[in-house]
Short mmCIF file of C-alpha atoms in Angstrom, two decimals:
data_model
loop_
_atom_site.label_atom_id
_atom_site.label_comp_id
_atom_site.label_asym_id
_atom_site.label_seq_id
_atom_site.Cartn_x
_atom_site.Cartn_y
_atom_site.Cartn_z
CA MET A 1 17.65 12.22 -18.06
CA PRO A 2 15.36 14.09 -15.63
CA HIS A 3 12.29 12.31 -14.42
CA ARG A 4 9.41 13.13 -16.89
CA VAL A 5 6.14 14.43 -15.17
CA VAL A 6 3.19 14.85 -17.41
CA VAL A 7 0.21 16.83 -16.11
CA LEU A 8 -3.09 16.01 -17.70
CA ALA A 9 -5.11 19.15 -18.36
CA LEU A 10 -8.88 18.39 -18.49
CA ASP A 11 -11.69 20.97 -19.37
CA GLY A 12 -13.04 22.61 -16.37
CA LEU A 13 -9.73 22.34 -14.38
CA LEU A 14 -8.69 24.59 -11.57
CA PRO A 15 -5.66 26.73 -12.74
CA PHE A 16 -4.20 26.70 -9.24
CA GLU A 17 -3.94 22.94 -9.13
CA LEU A 18 -2.64 22.83 -12.64
CA GLY A 19 0.33 25.04 -11.63
CA ILE A 20 1.24 22.96 -8.52
CA PRO A 21 3.32 20.29 -10.32
CA GLN A 22 5.14 22.73 -12.46
CA ARG A 23 6.03 24.97 -9.49
CA ILE A 24 7.10 22.23 -7.09
CA PHE A 25 8.80 19.81 -9.36
CA GLY A 26 10.21 22.60 -11.63
CA LEU A 27 12.12 23.99 -8.75
CA ALA A 28 13.78 20.90 -7.72
CA ARG A 29 17.60 20.94 -8.21
CA PRO A 30 20.52 19.20 -6.39
CA VAL A 31 20.99 21.01 -3.14
CA GLU A 32 24.66 21.71 -3.76
CA GLN A 33 23.57 23.71 -6.87
CA GLN A 34 21.49 26.15 -4.70
CA GLY A 35 18.60 26.45 -7.03
CA ARG A 36 20.66 26.51 -10.26
CA GLY A 37 21.72 23.98 -12.81
CA ARG A 38 20.36 20.70 -13.82
CA LYS A 39 16.66 20.06 -13.26
CA LEU A 40 15.67 16.91 -11.52
CA TYR A 41 12.34 16.86 -13.21
CA ASP A 42 11.01 17.51 -16.76
CA VAL A 43 7.39 18.79 -16.44
CA VAL A 44 5.10 19.00 -19.40
CA THR A 45 1.30 19.51 -19.75
CA CYS A 46 -0.92 17.58 -22.15
CA SER A 47 -4.60 17.54 -23.11
CA VAL A 48 -6.75 14.59 -24.21
CA ARG A 49 -7.11 16.23 -27.62
CA PRO A 50 -4.50 17.66 -30.00
CA PRO A 51 -2.59 20.84 -28.79
CA GLY A 52 -4.91 23.70 -28.31
CA PRO A 53 -6.99 25.53 -25.72
CA VAL A 54 -8.34 24.02 -22.58
CA HIS A 55 -10.92 25.97 -20.75
CA THR A 56 -10.81 26.27 -16.99
CA ASP A 57 -13.24 27.08 -14.08
CA ALA A 58 -12.07 30.70 -14.30
CA ASP A 59 -12.80 33.35 -17.03
CA PHE A 60 -9.82 32.30 -19.23
CA SER A 61 -8.63 29.28 -21.19
CA ILE A 62 -5.08 27.80 -21.21
CA MET A 63 -3.17 26.95 -24.40
CA VAL A 64 -1.83 23.44 -24.02
CA GLY A 65 1.05 22.51 -26.37
CA HIS A 66 0.91 18.66 -26.20
CA GLY A 67 -1.69 16.10 -27.07
CA PRO A 68 -2.37 12.75 -25.38
CA GLU A 69 0.68 11.18 -27.02
CA ALA A 70 2.90 12.93 -24.31
CA LEU A 71 1.45 10.46 -21.69
CA ALA A 72 3.53 7.73 -23.37
CA THR A 73 6.73 9.62 -22.32
CA ALA A 74 5.65 9.92 -18.65
CA ASP A 75 7.53 8.49 -15.72
CA THR A 76 4.70 10.18 -13.51
CA VAL A 77 1.19 11.27 -14.58
CA VAL A 78 -0.55 13.92 -12.47
CA VAL A 79 -4.23 14.36 -12.88
CA PRO A 80 -5.54 17.63 -11.26
CA ALA A 81 -9.16 18.31 -10.45
CA SER A 82 -11.87 19.26 -12.99
CA TYR A 83 -15.41 20.51 -12.70
CA GLU A 84 -16.39 18.93 -15.92
CA LEU A 85 -15.73 15.18 -15.50
CA GLY A 86 -19.12 14.12 -16.82
CA PRO A 87 -19.66 10.36 -16.57
CA VAL A 88 -16.46 10.02 -14.62
CA HIS A 89 -18.22 11.89 -11.74
CA THR A 90 -21.63 10.58 -12.28
CA GLU A 91 -21.21 6.96 -13.46
CA GLY A 92 -17.60 6.17 -12.51
CA ARG A 93 -16.43 5.48 -15.99
CA LEU A 94 -13.98 7.14 -18.33
CA THR A 95 -15.15 9.05 -21.44
CA ASP A 96 -13.96 7.72 -24.75
CA GLU A 97 -11.43 10.63 -24.86
CA LEU A 98 -10.01 9.84 -21.50
CA ALA A 99 -9.86 6.14 -22.18
CA ALA A 100 -8.02 6.74 -25.41
CA ALA A 101 -5.54 9.04 -23.75
CA PHE A 102 -4.98 6.61 -20.81
CA ALA A 103 -4.15 4.00 -23.41
CA TYR A 104 -0.85 5.80 -23.97
CA ILE A 105 0.36 5.44 -20.41
CA ARG A 106 2.96 2.73 -19.99
CA PRO A 107 2.76 -0.05 -17.41
CA GLY A 108 4.64 0.88 -14.23
CA THR A 109 4.15 4.69 -14.60
CA ARG A 110 3.62 6.38 -11.30
CA MET A 111 -0.04 7.72 -11.13
CA VAL A 112 -1.00 10.80 -9.14
CA SER A 113 -4.19 12.77 -8.45
CA ILE A 114 -4.91 16.10 -6.82
CA CYS A 115 -8.21 16.75 -5.28
CA THR A 116 -11.03 15.21 -7.13
CA GLY A 117 -8.70 14.05 -9.89
CA SER A 118 -8.98 10.88 -7.80
CA TYR A 119 -12.26 10.16 -9.70
CA VAL A 120 -10.35 9.94 -13.03
CA LEU A 121 -7.74 7.40 -11.38
CA ALA A 122 -10.62 5.33 -9.77
CA ALA A 123 -12.62 5.28 -13.14
CA ALA A 124 -9.53 4.02 -14.92
CA GLY A 125 -9.06 1.24 -12.32
CA TYR A 126 -5.89 2.40 -10.72
CA LEU A 127 -7.49 2.55 -7.14
CA ASP A 128 -9.30 -0.77 -7.11
CA GLY A 129 -8.76 -2.30 -3.73
CA ARG A 130 -6.20 0.49 -2.72
CA PRO A 131 -6.33 3.29 -0.20
CA ALA A 132 -6.98 6.71 -1.48
CA THR A 133 -8.15 10.17 -0.53
CA THR A 134 -9.88 13.10 -2.18
CA HIS A 135 -11.42 16.47 -1.21
CA TRP A 136 -13.35 15.95 2.19
CA ALA A 137 -16.50 17.33 0.68
CA SER A 138 -16.45 14.67 -2.03
CA ALA A 139 -15.40 11.69 0.02
CA ASP A 140 -18.87 10.28 0.71
CA HIS A 141 -19.96 10.54 -2.92
CA PHE A 142 -16.51 9.12 -3.99
CA GLN A 143 -16.91 6.10 -1.71
CA ARG A 144 -20.41 5.34 -2.96
CA LEU A 145 -19.43 5.57 -6.65
CA PHE A 146 -16.27 3.47 -6.17
CA PRO A 147 -17.09 1.05 -3.27
CA GLY A 148 -13.86 -0.92 -4.03
CA VAL A 149 -11.64 1.96 -3.00
CA ARG A 150 -10.59 2.23 0.70
CA VAL A 151 -11.27 5.97 1.13
CA ASP A 152 -9.59 7.93 4.00
CA PRO A 153 -11.20 11.42 4.13
CA ASP A 154 -8.99 12.77 6.99
CA VAL A 155 -5.52 12.75 5.61
CA LEU A 156 -3.82 15.33 3.37
CA PHE A 157 -2.39 12.52 0.91
CA ILE A 158 -1.81 8.88 0.63
CA ASP A 159 1.34 7.24 -0.80
CA ASP A 160 0.57 3.68 -1.88
CA GLY A 161 3.69 3.24 -3.76
CA ASP A 162 3.00 3.70 -7.51
CA VAL A 163 -0.36 5.37 -7.04
CA LEU A 164 -0.62 8.59 -4.86
CA THR A 165 -3.76 10.73 -4.15
CA SER A 166 -4.10 14.06 -2.42
CA ALA A 167 -6.92 15.75 -0.56
CA GLY A 168 -8.47 19.09 -1.66
CA VAL A 169 -6.67 21.75 -3.71
CA ALA A 170 -3.59 22.88 -1.63
CA ALA A 171 -2.94 19.42 -0.46
CA GLY A 172 -1.45 18.86 -3.88
CA ILE A 173 1.51 20.97 -2.61
CA ASP A 174 1.93 18.60 0.29
CA LEU A 175 1.82 15.58 -1.99
CA CYS A 176 4.22 17.03 -4.59
CA LEU A 177 6.69 17.93 -1.85
CA HIS A 178 6.38 14.44 -0.41
CA MET A 179 7.15 12.95 -3.82
CA VAL A 180 10.28 15.24 -4.17
CA ARG A 181 11.32 14.12 -0.62
CA ARG A 182 10.71 10.40 -1.60
CA ASP A 183 12.64 10.75 -4.83
CA HIS A 184 15.56 12.97 -3.88
CA GLY A 185 15.55 13.20 0.01
CA THR A 186 14.56 15.78 2.62
CA ALA A 187 17.11 18.44 1.73
CA VAL A 188 16.00 18.92 -1.79
CA ALA A 189 12.20 18.95 -0.74
CA ASN A 190 13.09 21.51 2.01
CA ASP A 191 14.85 23.67 -0.45
CA VAL A 192 11.85 23.62 -2.82
CA ALA A 193 9.51 24.46 0.08
CA ARG A 194 11.76 27.24 1.08
CA ARG A 195 11.78 28.69 -2.32
CA THR A 196 7.97 28.28 -2.62
CA VAL A 197 7.53 29.89 0.77
CA VAL A 198 5.38 26.95 2.11
CA PRO A 199 5.90 24.55 5.00
CA PRO A 200 7.92 21.47 4.03
CA HIS A 201 5.52 19.33 6.00
CA ARG A 202 2.09 20.16 7.43
CA ASP A 203 0.94 18.43 10.46
CA GLY A 204 -2.56 16.89 10.85
CA GLY A 205 -4.90 15.99 8.03
CA GLN A 206 -7.69 17.70 6.12
CA ALA A 207 -10.10 16.86 8.88
CA GLN A 208 -8.79 20.02 10.65
CA TYR A 209 -10.34 22.08 7.91
CA ILE A 210 -13.77 20.63 8.02
CA GLN A 211 -16.47 22.76 9.57
CA ARG A 212 -14.06 24.47 11.86
CA PRO A 213 -14.56 28.16 12.79
CA VAL A 214 -11.86 30.60 12.18
CA PRO A 215 -10.08 31.10 15.53
CA ASP A 216 -11.04 34.32 17.39
CA THR A 217 -8.12 36.65 17.20
CA GLN A 218 -8.63 37.82 20.75
CA PHE A 219 -7.36 34.37 21.96
CA ALA A 220 -3.62 33.45 22.11
CA THR A 221 -2.36 30.88 19.67
CA THR A 222 0.36 28.18 20.20
CA THR A 223 2.77 29.56 17.75
CA THR A 224 5.29 30.62 20.29
CA ALA A 225 5.29 27.27 22.02
CA ARG A 226 5.93 25.49 18.85
CA ALA A 227 8.88 27.74 17.87
CA TRP A 228 10.15 27.34 21.39
CA ALA A 229 10.06 23.54 21.03
CA LEU A 230 11.52 23.40 17.60
CA ALA A 231 14.68 25.26 18.87
CA ARG A 232 15.29 22.55 21.56
CA LEU A 233 14.08 19.25 20.14
CA GLU A 234 17.10 17.55 21.51
CA ARG A 235 16.10 18.21 25.05
CA PRO A 236 13.24 16.79 27.16
CA ILE A 237 10.10 18.83 26.48
CA LEU A 238 7.11 18.49 28.91
CA LEU A 239 3.64 19.55 28.01
CA ARG A 240 3.51 21.93 31.04
CA ASP A 241 6.66 23.61 29.68
CA MET A 242 5.11 24.25 26.27
CA ALA A 243 1.90 25.62 27.96
CA GLN A 244 3.88 27.95 29.99
CA GLN A 245 5.25 29.57 26.83
CA GLU A 246 1.75 30.73 26.09
CA SER A 247 0.75 31.33 29.80
CA MET A 248 -2.04 28.75 29.58
CA SER A 249 -3.03 25.79 31.63
CA VAL A 250 -2.07 22.50 30.17
CA ARG A 251 -5.73 21.68 29.54
CA THR A 252 -6.39 24.97 27.58
CA PHE A 253 -3.12 24.71 25.73
CA THR A 254 -3.78 21.01 24.71
CA ARG A 255 -7.35 21.99 23.38
CA ARG A 256 -5.97 25.08 21.57
CA PHE A 257 -3.04 23.22 20.02
CA ARG A 258 -5.26 20.45 18.70
CA GLU A 259 -7.65 23.00 17.15
CA GLU A 260 -4.80 24.76 15.43
CA VAL A 261 -2.57 21.87 14.41
CA GLY A 262 -5.02 19.00 14.19
CA VAL A 263 -2.90 16.67 16.41
CA SER A 264 -2.04 16.55 20.05
CA PRO A 265 1.22 18.23 21.25
CA VAL A 266 2.80 15.00 21.98
CA GLN A 267 2.03 13.74 18.44
CA TRP A 268 3.40 16.89 16.84
CA LEU A 269 6.59 16.73 18.95
CA THR A 270 7.18 13.05 17.81
CA ARG A 271 6.71 14.11 14.14
CA GLN A 272 9.10 17.01 14.36
CA ARG A 273 11.69 14.72 15.92
CA VAL A 274 11.21 12.13 13.20
CA GLU A 275 11.71 14.88 10.58
CA LEU A 276 14.81 16.06 12.38
CA ALA A 277 16.16 12.50 12.46
CA ARG A 278 15.53 12.06 8.76
CA ARG A 279 17.44 15.07 7.96
CA LEU A 280 20.37 14.07 10.04
CA LEU A 281 20.46 10.53 8.76
CA GLU A 282 20.44 11.89 5.13
CA SER A 283 22.85 14.75 5.47
CA THR A 284 25.32 13.84 8.13
CA ASP A 285 27.72 10.99 9.06
CA LEU A 286 26.58 10.93 12.74
CA SER A 287 26.22 7.54 14.35
CA VAL A 288 22.66 6.32 14.90
CA ASP A 289 23.11 6.83 18.66
CA GLN A 290 24.10 10.52 18.03
CA VAL A 291 21.19 11.05 15.66
CA ALA A 292 18.86 9.68 18.45
CA ARG A 293 20.26 12.04 20.95
CA ASP A 294 20.15 15.08 18.70
CA ALA A 295 16.74 14.46 17.49
CA GLY A 296 15.41 14.17 21.27
CA PHE A 297 14.75 10.34 21.22
CA GLY A 298 17.46 9.66 23.61
CA THR A 299 18.39 6.24 22.59
CA SER A 300 18.84 4.37 19.25
CA THR A 301 16.10 1.91 20.44
CA SER A 302 13.65 4.74 20.78
CA LEU A 303 14.58 6.28 17.48
CA ARG A 304 14.37 2.91 15.86
CA GLN A 305 10.76 2.31 17.20
CA HIS A 306 9.59 5.75 16.22
CA LEU A 307 11.13 5.62 12.67
CA GLN A 308 9.63 2.16 12.15
CA ALA A 309 6.20 3.31 13.27
CA ALA A 310 6.32 6.37 11.12
CA LEU A 311 8.11 5.13 7.98
CA GLY A 312 8.33 1.42 8.32
CA VAL A 313 12.06 1.14 8.12
CA SER A 314 15.02 1.16 10.51
CA PRO A 315 17.47 4.24 10.79
CA THR A 316 20.18 2.26 8.99
CA VAL A 317 17.85 1.12 6.28
CA TYR A 318 16.46 4.73 5.85
CA ARG A 319 20.01 6.16 5.66
CA ARG A 320 21.14 3.73 3.12
CA THR A 321 18.12 3.92 0.93
CA PHE A 322 17.96 7.81 0.70
CA ARG A 323 21.77 8.27 0.30
CA SER A 324 21.63 5.71 -2.48
CA THR A 325 18.58 7.26 -4.01
CA ALA A 326 20.06 10.74 -4.01
CA GLY A 327 23.38 9.47 -5.45
CA ASN A 328 21.65 7.58 -8.15
CA ARG A 329 19.39 10.43 -9.10
CA ALA A 330 22.25 12.76 -9.23
CA GLN A 331 23.89 10.42 -11.73
CA GLY A 332 20.77 10.10 -13.84
CA VAL A 333 20.21 6.43 -12.72
CA SER A 334 16.50 5.53 -12.29
#
């Protein structure tokens, strides 16, 4: 059976956020089926009340066909943001309706929030003592209301195993793609991203979107340098080589790069090489030594150190885990 994702639609919700799980999870298919065939996820939307209309922050309502009982069938519950959380937002406690709805959720269900949906998870006790994020504009208030939560306002999302939280609005796309990648591997997630016309992985965190002016179009960007580097990750790439692609000094290039991407060029290069190594480990039978060379790390020792730092596992364990996961999911094994 496909993994059941139940999205909880609350009054005052943002329609954009409500559609993210349906779009990202709904597109996920085994890569070999090229966007057709068996769905990897079954996505349904429910309300805290019997089936009926749920009003949004826009000038229309949404007809929801499932009541809170659907939460009892969920393998994953997703809570998008709402502008009408009442005591959840002001006092840090669930309403009676929400508490009754959450009572349907089975122990062990994966819990996910998008943007300020994190308030609901925190009020329900899912974030006690755990790391979490939310929209940067709400982070200070969120921390004061829930002092037991370890709030990180700078990241796009946080994966704490069975509880995941995302930053504001579009960061929900990043989180859902991450979950597809975690469940079914990089190839499936990249296919979904390609069909959705979004990047499979965004660098940096939401800090890059806080009180930053829009770049002046008269100035050059670092797009050409990034494209140049991505085409030759297996080779040594010096900072001055990247700067030369944009006809900038190293100092100017580094500043401009950090403004646009949110991390330094060296950090960005390392992340791109880690992503390439992940794809190679999942989709090829290349030796770890060859993967290290093809991804630009040079030696298996260097690859092992960087993968351990980024993901907490060795290349061998990563390959075994993701190939086993993909095989089990393809056979319907949870």
